[in-house]
mmCIF file of C-alpha atoms in Angstrom:
data_model
loop_
_atom_site.group_PDB
_atom_site.id
_atom_site.type_symbol
_atom_site.label_atom_id
_atom_site.label_comp_id
_atom_site.label_asym_id
_atom_site.label_seq_id
_atom_site.Cartn_x
_atom_site.Cartn_y
_atom_site.Cartn_z
ATOM 1 C CA ASP N 1 -80.364 -51.800 14.644
ATOM 2 C CA THR N 2 -81.813 -48.669 16.206
ATOM 3 C CA GLY N 3 -80.812 -46.425 13.321
ATOM 4 C CA VAL N 4 -78.842 -43.195 13.189
ATOM 5 C CA SER N 5 -80.085 -40.631 15.675
ATOM 6 C CA GLN N 6 -79.620 -36.875 15.351
ATOM 7 C CA ASN N 7 -80.381 -34.176 17.892
ATOM 8 C CA PRO N 8 -81.898 -31.706 17.923
ATOM 9 C CA ARG N 9 -84.350 -32.110 15.041
ATOM 10 C CA HIS N 10 -84.675 -28.353 14.681
ATOM 11 C CA LYS N 11 -82.498 -25.472 15.793
ATOM 12 C CA ILE N 12 -83.279 -21.798 15.454
ATOM 13 C CA THR N 13 -80.504 -19.382 16.325
ATOM 14 C CA LYS N 14 -79.510 -15.810 15.840
ATOM 15 C CA ARG N 15 -76.683 -14.788 13.570
ATOM 16 C CA GLY N 16 -73.374 -14.842 15.392
ATOM 17 C CA GLN N 17 -74.322 -17.541 17.893
ATOM 18 C CA ASN N 18 -72.618 -20.923 18.147
ATOM 19 C CA VAL N 19 -74.557 -24.139 17.642
ATOM 20 C CA THR N 20 -73.713 -27.790 18.207
ATOM 21 C CA PHE N 21 -75.403 -30.834 16.746
ATOM 22 C CA ARG N 22 -75.082 -34.422 17.862
ATOM 23 C CA CYS N 23 -75.157 -37.654 15.893
ATOM 24 C CA ASP N 24 -75.359 -41.154 17.336
ATOM 25 C CA PRO N 25 -74.505 -43.695 14.633
ATOM 26 C CA ILE N 26 -75.470 -47.329 14.474
ATOM 27 C CA SER N 27 -73.354 -48.844 17.214
ATOM 28 C CA GLU N 28 -71.093 -51.160 15.237
ATOM 29 C CA HIS N 29 -70.488 -48.718 12.379
ATOM 30 C CA ASN N 30 -66.922 -47.443 12.143
ATOM 31 C CA ARG N 31 -67.459 -44.660 9.611
ATOM 32 C CA LEU N 32 -69.470 -41.540 10.285
ATOM 33 C CA TYR N 33 -70.310 -38.764 7.834
ATOM 34 C CA TRP N 34 -71.668 -35.237 7.961
ATOM 35 C CA TYR N 35 -73.470 -33.748 4.984
ATOM 36 C CA ARG N 36 -75.338 -30.500 4.461
ATOM 37 C CA GLN N 37 -78.452 -30.246 2.300
ATOM 38 C CA THR N 38 -80.254 -27.118 1.164
ATOM 39 C CA LEU N 39 -83.621 -26.991 -0.553
ATOM 40 C CA GLY N 40 -83.462 -28.339 -4.075
ATOM 41 C CA GLN N 41 -79.911 -29.611 -3.723
ATOM 42 C CA GLY N 42 -78.304 -32.933 -3.026
ATOM 43 C CA PRO N 43 -76.354 -33.712 0.125
ATOM 44 C CA GLU N 44 -73.057 -31.815 0.142
ATOM 45 C CA PHE N 45 -70.126 -33.625 1.744
ATOM 46 C CA LEU N 46 -68.679 -31.935 4.824
ATOM 47 C CA THR N 47 -66.458 -34.479 6.559
ATOM 48 C CA TYR N 48 -66.079 -38.091 7.568
ATOM 49 C CA PHE N 49 -64.519 -40.141 10.358
ATOM 50 C CA GLN N 50 -63.168 -43.618 10.570
ATOM 51 C CA ASN N 51 -63.457 -44.513 14.232
ATOM 52 C CA GLU N 52 -62.199 -41.372 16.034
ATOM 53 C CA ALA N 53 -59.983 -40.150 13.192
ATOM 54 C CA GLN N 54 -61.273 -37.377 10.947
ATOM 55 C CA LEU N 55 -59.985 -38.560 7.580
ATOM 56 C CA GLU N 56 -61.316 -35.947 5.210
ATOM 57 C CA LYS N 57 -62.834 -32.498 5.393
ATOM 58 C CA SER N 58 -64.376 -30.576 2.516
ATOM 59 C CA ARG N 59 -62.261 -27.703 1.248
ATOM 60 C CA LEU N 60 -65.487 -25.707 1.045
ATOM 61 C CA LEU N 61 -65.891 -25.962 4.784
ATOM 62 C CA SER N 62 -65.036 -22.776 6.587
ATOM 63 C CA ASP N 63 -62.926 -22.700 9.740
ATOM 64 C CA ARG N 64 -66.099 -21.922 11.640
ATOM 65 C CA PHE N 65 -67.111 -25.562 11.273
ATOM 66 C CA SER N 66 -65.566 -28.262 13.426
ATOM 67 C CA ALA N 67 -66.481 -31.867 14.022
ATOM 68 C CA GLU N 68 -65.368 -34.400 16.561
ATOM 69 C CA ARG N 69 -65.919 -38.062 17.232
ATOM 70 C CA PRO N 70 -64.407 -38.824 20.612
ATOM 71 C CA LYS N 71 -63.859 -42.515 21.284
ATOM 72 C CA GLY N 72 -65.231 -43.362 17.869
ATOM 73 C CA SER N 73 -68.827 -43.370 19.006
ATOM 74 C CA PHE N 74 -71.128 -40.324 18.748
ATOM 75 C CA SER N 75 -70.091 -37.220 16.843
ATOM 76 C CA THR N 76 -70.689 -33.512 17.243
ATOM 77 C CA LEU N 77 -70.703 -30.807 14.606
ATOM 78 C CA GLU N 78 -70.173 -27.263 15.861
ATOM 79 C CA ILE N 79 -70.722 -24.102 13.869
ATOM 80 C CA GLN N 80 -69.244 -20.969 15.380
ATOM 81 C CA ARG N 81 -70.473 -17.431 14.666
ATOM 82 C CA THR N 82 -73.360 -18.678 12.553
ATOM 83 C CA GLU N 83 -74.328 -16.838 9.381
ATOM 84 C CA GLN N 84 -77.627 -16.852 7.504
ATOM 85 C CA GLY N 85 -75.974 -18.890 4.755
ATOM 86 C CA ASP N 86 -75.475 -21.716 7.251
ATOM 87 C CA SER N 87 -79.226 -22.341 7.258
ATOM 88 C CA ALA N 88 -79.649 -25.887 5.956
ATOM 89 C CA MET N 89 -80.438 -29.456 6.900
ATOM 90 C CA TYR N 90 -77.405 -31.135 8.462
ATOM 91 C CA LEU N 91 -77.359 -34.857 7.827
ATOM 92 C CA CYS N 92 -75.387 -37.540 9.589
ATOM 93 C CA ALA N 93 -74.778 -40.984 8.160
ATOM 94 C CA SER N 94 -72.873 -44.050 9.265
ATOM 95 C CA SER N 95 -71.590 -47.153 7.551
ATOM 96 C CA LEU N 96 -69.786 -50.381 8.093
ATOM 97 C CA ALA N 97 -67.989 -50.589 4.796
ATOM 98 C CA LEU N 98 -67.181 -54.234 4.363
ATOM 99 C CA GLY N 99 -67.024 -54.989 0.675
ATOM 100 C CA ARG N 100 -70.445 -55.735 -0.705
ATOM 101 C CA GLU N 101 -72.176 -54.461 2.453
ATOM 102 C CA GLU N 102 -71.112 -50.896 1.685
ATOM 103 C CA LYS N 103 -73.944 -48.389 2.081
ATOM 104 C CA LEU N 104 -74.828 -45.328 4.124
ATOM 105 C CA PHE N 105 -77.508 -45.198 6.803
ATOM 106 C CA PHE N 106 -78.812 -41.664 7.283
ATOM 107 C CA GLY N 107 -80.375 -39.964 10.245
ATOM 108 C CA SER N 108 -83.392 -37.682 9.891
ATOM 109 C CA GLY N 109 -81.211 -34.595 10.054
ATOM 110 C CA THR N 110 -81.045 -31.367 12.051
ATOM 111 C CA GLN N 111 -82.721 -28.389 10.413
ATOM 112 C CA LEU N 112 -80.821 -25.200 11.216
ATOM 113 C CA SER N 113 -82.398 -21.796 10.750
ATOM 114 C CA VAL N 114 -80.189 -18.763 11.308
ATOM 115 C CA LEU N 115 -82.164 -15.541 11.773
ATOM 116 C CA ALA F 1 -62.400 -35.315 -8.849
ATOM 117 C CA GLN F 2 -65.542 -37.385 -8.765
ATOM 118 C CA SER F 3 -68.930 -35.969 -9.731
ATOM 119 C CA VAL F 4 -72.469 -37.027 -10.475
ATOM 120 C CA ALA F 5 -75.035 -35.415 -12.744
ATOM 121 C CA GLN F 6 -78.778 -35.879 -12.636
ATOM 122 C CA PRO F 7 -79.973 -33.975 -15.678
ATOM 123 C CA GLU F 8 -83.684 -33.952 -14.814
ATOM 124 C CA ASP F 9 -85.015 -31.931 -11.893
ATOM 125 C CA GLN F 10 -88.355 -33.708 -12.164
ATOM 126 C CA VAL F 11 -89.769 -36.766 -13.883
ATOM 127 C CA ASN F 12 -93.497 -37.302 -14.257
ATOM 128 C CA VAL F 13 -94.900 -40.714 -15.088
ATOM 129 C CA ALA F 14 -98.336 -42.271 -15.041
ATOM 130 C CA GLU F 15 -99.010 -45.055 -12.570
ATOM 131 C CA GLY F 16 -98.352 -48.441 -14.147
ATOM 132 C CA ASN F 17 -95.940 -47.052 -16.730
ATOM 133 C CA PRO F 18 -92.216 -47.759 -16.680
ATOM 134 C CA LEU F 19 -89.997 -45.088 -15.163
ATOM 135 C CA THR F 20 -86.394 -44.047 -15.684
ATOM 136 C CA VAL F 21 -84.394 -41.595 -13.585
ATOM 137 C CA LYS F 22 -81.099 -40.673 -15.200
ATOM 138 C CA CYS F 23 -77.626 -40.436 -13.662
ATOM 139 C CA THR F 24 -74.203 -39.963 -15.211
ATOM 140 C CA TYR F 25 -70.923 -39.916 -13.362
ATOM 141 C CA SER F 26 -67.321 -38.857 -13.662
ATOM 142 C CA VAL F 27 -64.645 -40.628 -11.660
ATOM 143 C CA SER F 28 -61.101 -41.902 -12.033
ATOM 144 C CA GLY F 29 -61.051 -45.652 -12.222
ATOM 145 C CA ASN F 30 -63.999 -47.930 -11.664
ATOM 146 C CA PRO F 31 -66.850 -46.353 -9.703
ATOM 147 C CA TYR F 32 -69.010 -47.562 -6.896
ATOM 148 C CA LEU F 33 -72.517 -46.256 -7.671
ATOM 149 C CA PHE F 34 -75.567 -45.883 -5.448
ATOM 150 C CA TRP F 35 -79.180 -44.765 -5.503
ATOM 151 C CA TYR F 36 -80.924 -43.329 -2.454
ATOM 152 C CA VAL F 37 -84.516 -42.186 -2.014
ATOM 153 C CA GLN F 38 -85.844 -39.423 0.231
ATOM 154 C CA TYR F 39 -89.487 -39.336 1.213
ATOM 155 C CA PRO F 40 -90.972 -36.127 2.696
ATOM 156 C CA ASN F 41 -89.811 -35.489 6.272
ATOM 157 C CA ARG F 42 -87.693 -38.626 6.284
ATOM 158 C CA GLY F 43 -84.003 -39.380 5.968
ATOM 159 C CA LEU F 44 -82.365 -40.754 2.855
ATOM 160 C CA GLN F 45 -82.771 -44.482 2.378
ATOM 161 C CA PHE F 46 -80.531 -46.810 0.409
ATOM 162 C CA LEU F 47 -82.134 -48.352 -2.684
ATOM 163 C CA LEU F 48 -79.392 -50.204 -4.523
ATOM 164 C CA LYS F 49 -75.734 -50.157 -5.519
ATOM 165 C CA TYR F 50 -73.271 -51.284 -8.149
ATOM 166 C CA ILE F 51 -69.875 -52.423 -6.917
ATOM 167 C CA THR F 52 -68.780 -54.996 -9.458
ATOM 168 C CA GLY F 53 -70.178 -57.863 -11.486
ATOM 169 C CA ASP F 54 -73.495 -57.912 -13.327
ATOM 170 C CA ASN F 55 -74.291 -54.540 -14.871
ATOM 171 C CA LEU F 56 -77.961 -54.843 -13.940
ATOM 172 C CA VAL F 57 -78.504 -54.540 -10.210
ATOM 173 C CA LYS F 58 -81.778 -55.019 -8.383
ATOM 174 C CA GLY F 59 -82.768 -53.220 -5.234
ATOM 175 C CA SER F 60 -85.584 -52.402 -2.880
ATOM 176 C CA TYR F 61 -89.234 -51.802 -3.868
ATOM 177 C CA GLY F 62 -88.811 -53.331 -7.348
ATOM 178 C CA PHE F 63 -86.223 -50.806 -8.521
ATOM 179 C CA GLU F 64 -83.245 -51.741 -10.666
ATOM 180 C CA ALA F 65 -80.371 -49.867 -12.260
ATOM 181 C CA GLU F 66 -78.076 -50.541 -15.171
ATOM 182 C CA PHE F 67 -74.392 -49.688 -15.080
ATOM 183 C CA ASN F 68 -73.104 -48.620 -18.482
ATOM 184 C CA LYS F 69 -69.372 -48.023 -18.446
ATOM 185 C CA SER F 70 -69.088 -46.702 -22.007
ATOM 186 C CA GLN F 71 -71.788 -44.093 -21.377
ATOM 187 C CA THR F 72 -70.710 -43.496 -17.746
ATOM 188 C CA SER F 73 -74.325 -43.882 -16.709
ATOM 189 C CA PHE F 74 -76.270 -45.575 -13.934
ATOM 190 C CA HIS F 75 -79.954 -44.994 -14.679
ATOM 191 C CA LEU F 76 -82.609 -46.053 -12.181
ATOM 192 C CA LYS F 77 -85.563 -47.984 -13.578
ATOM 193 C CA LYS F 78 -88.787 -49.630 -12.551
ATOM 194 C CA PRO F 79 -91.069 -51.566 -14.903
ATOM 195 C CA SER F 80 -94.334 -50.335 -13.385
ATOM 196 C CA ALA F 81 -94.513 -47.148 -11.314
ATOM 197 C CA LEU F 82 -96.636 -46.773 -8.189
ATOM 198 C CA VAL F 83 -98.014 -43.542 -6.739
ATOM 199 C CA SER F 84 -96.087 -44.410 -3.569
ATOM 200 C CA ASP F 85 -92.823 -44.194 -5.544
ATOM 201 C CA SER F 86 -93.233 -40.418 -5.645
ATOM 202 C CA ALA F 87 -90.167 -39.049 -3.840
ATOM 203 C CA LEU F 88 -86.776 -37.427 -4.314
ATOM 204 C CA TYR F 89 -84.102 -39.709 -5.778
ATOM 205 C CA PHE F 90 -80.358 -39.200 -5.458
ATOM 206 C CA CYS F 91 -77.515 -40.861 -7.321
ATOM 207 C CA ALA F 92 -74.147 -41.077 -5.555
ATOM 208 C CA VAL F 93 -70.632 -42.174 -6.463
ATOM 209 C CA ARG F 94 -67.487 -43.199 -4.658
ATOM 210 C CA ALA F 95 -64.076 -43.631 -6.261
ATOM 211 C CA PRO F 96 -62.533 -46.625 -4.489
ATOM 212 C CA THR F 97 -59.153 -46.275 -6.197
ATOM 213 C CA SER F 98 -58.803 -42.738 -4.850
ATOM 214 C CA GLY F 99 -58.318 -44.050 -1.338
ATOM 215 C CA THR F 100 -61.254 -42.079 0.013
ATOM 216 C CA TYR F 101 -64.559 -43.191 1.478
ATOM 217 C CA LYS F 102 -66.208 -39.920 0.484
ATOM 218 C CA TYR F 103 -69.510 -40.191 -1.381
ATOM 219 C CA ILE F 104 -70.576 -37.481 -3.830
ATOM 220 C CA PHE F 105 -74.281 -37.012 -4.436
ATOM 221 C CA GLY F 106 -76.170 -35.582 -7.377
ATOM 222 C CA THR F 107 -78.647 -32.740 -7.071
ATOM 223 C CA GLY F 108 -81.602 -35.092 -7.044
ATOM 224 C CA THR F 109 -84.577 -35.850 -9.267
ATOM 225 C CA ARG F 110 -88.120 -35.467 -8.042
ATOM 226 C CA LEU F 111 -90.292 -38.322 -9.262
ATOM 227 C CA LYS F 112 -94.020 -37.759 -9.475
ATOM 228 C CA VAL F 113 -96.202 -40.722 -10.265
ATOM 229 C CA LEU F 114 -99.661 -39.665 -11.337
ATOM 230 C CA ALA F 115 -102.703 -41.782 -10.609
#
């Protein structure tokens, strides 16, 4: 178990630029989640995948956000035309939800700062 | 829609005293309930969960939580607090009967254990 890996750890960008984050889940985990966390708040659900299928996406998520999980392995989260309000910690988590083993394993996150 | 409330932004407790961090939930059907902890500059870590069965569940680091269906609560407890327990604690809920594997998190409670 090498844990959930997220890259980069930090990203600074200018308003209007596109950014892409990567998440490598624990290898045997079939579900992968993206959350966003701002200071003083809990993780806010963005989307989740089961294998390569994106099963749910938050209605709060603008069309500028897109996520993929090709081949059901790693995932990418892209934000187009970034805005200052996108500044947050982006968290990835994975799980192998088999009954009583259900729990999320989180990565350390990618901190995005939009200037 | 499912939701979680953590009514206290911060809880202060003296080392050696018992601690309680409160969580209430709203969900259709029976909930799956979780507690996660976040230490500074680290990802969220799973502490414990309630799926079914005994209302008192035990987890990592001596923590436990009691599921109370009539009060829709899932408070986190520890008989004797340690300074090292100081961290940010999040309650989360999933509604298994909704057909989704989405987890909703509370806003978090900062626990400070004073020496």
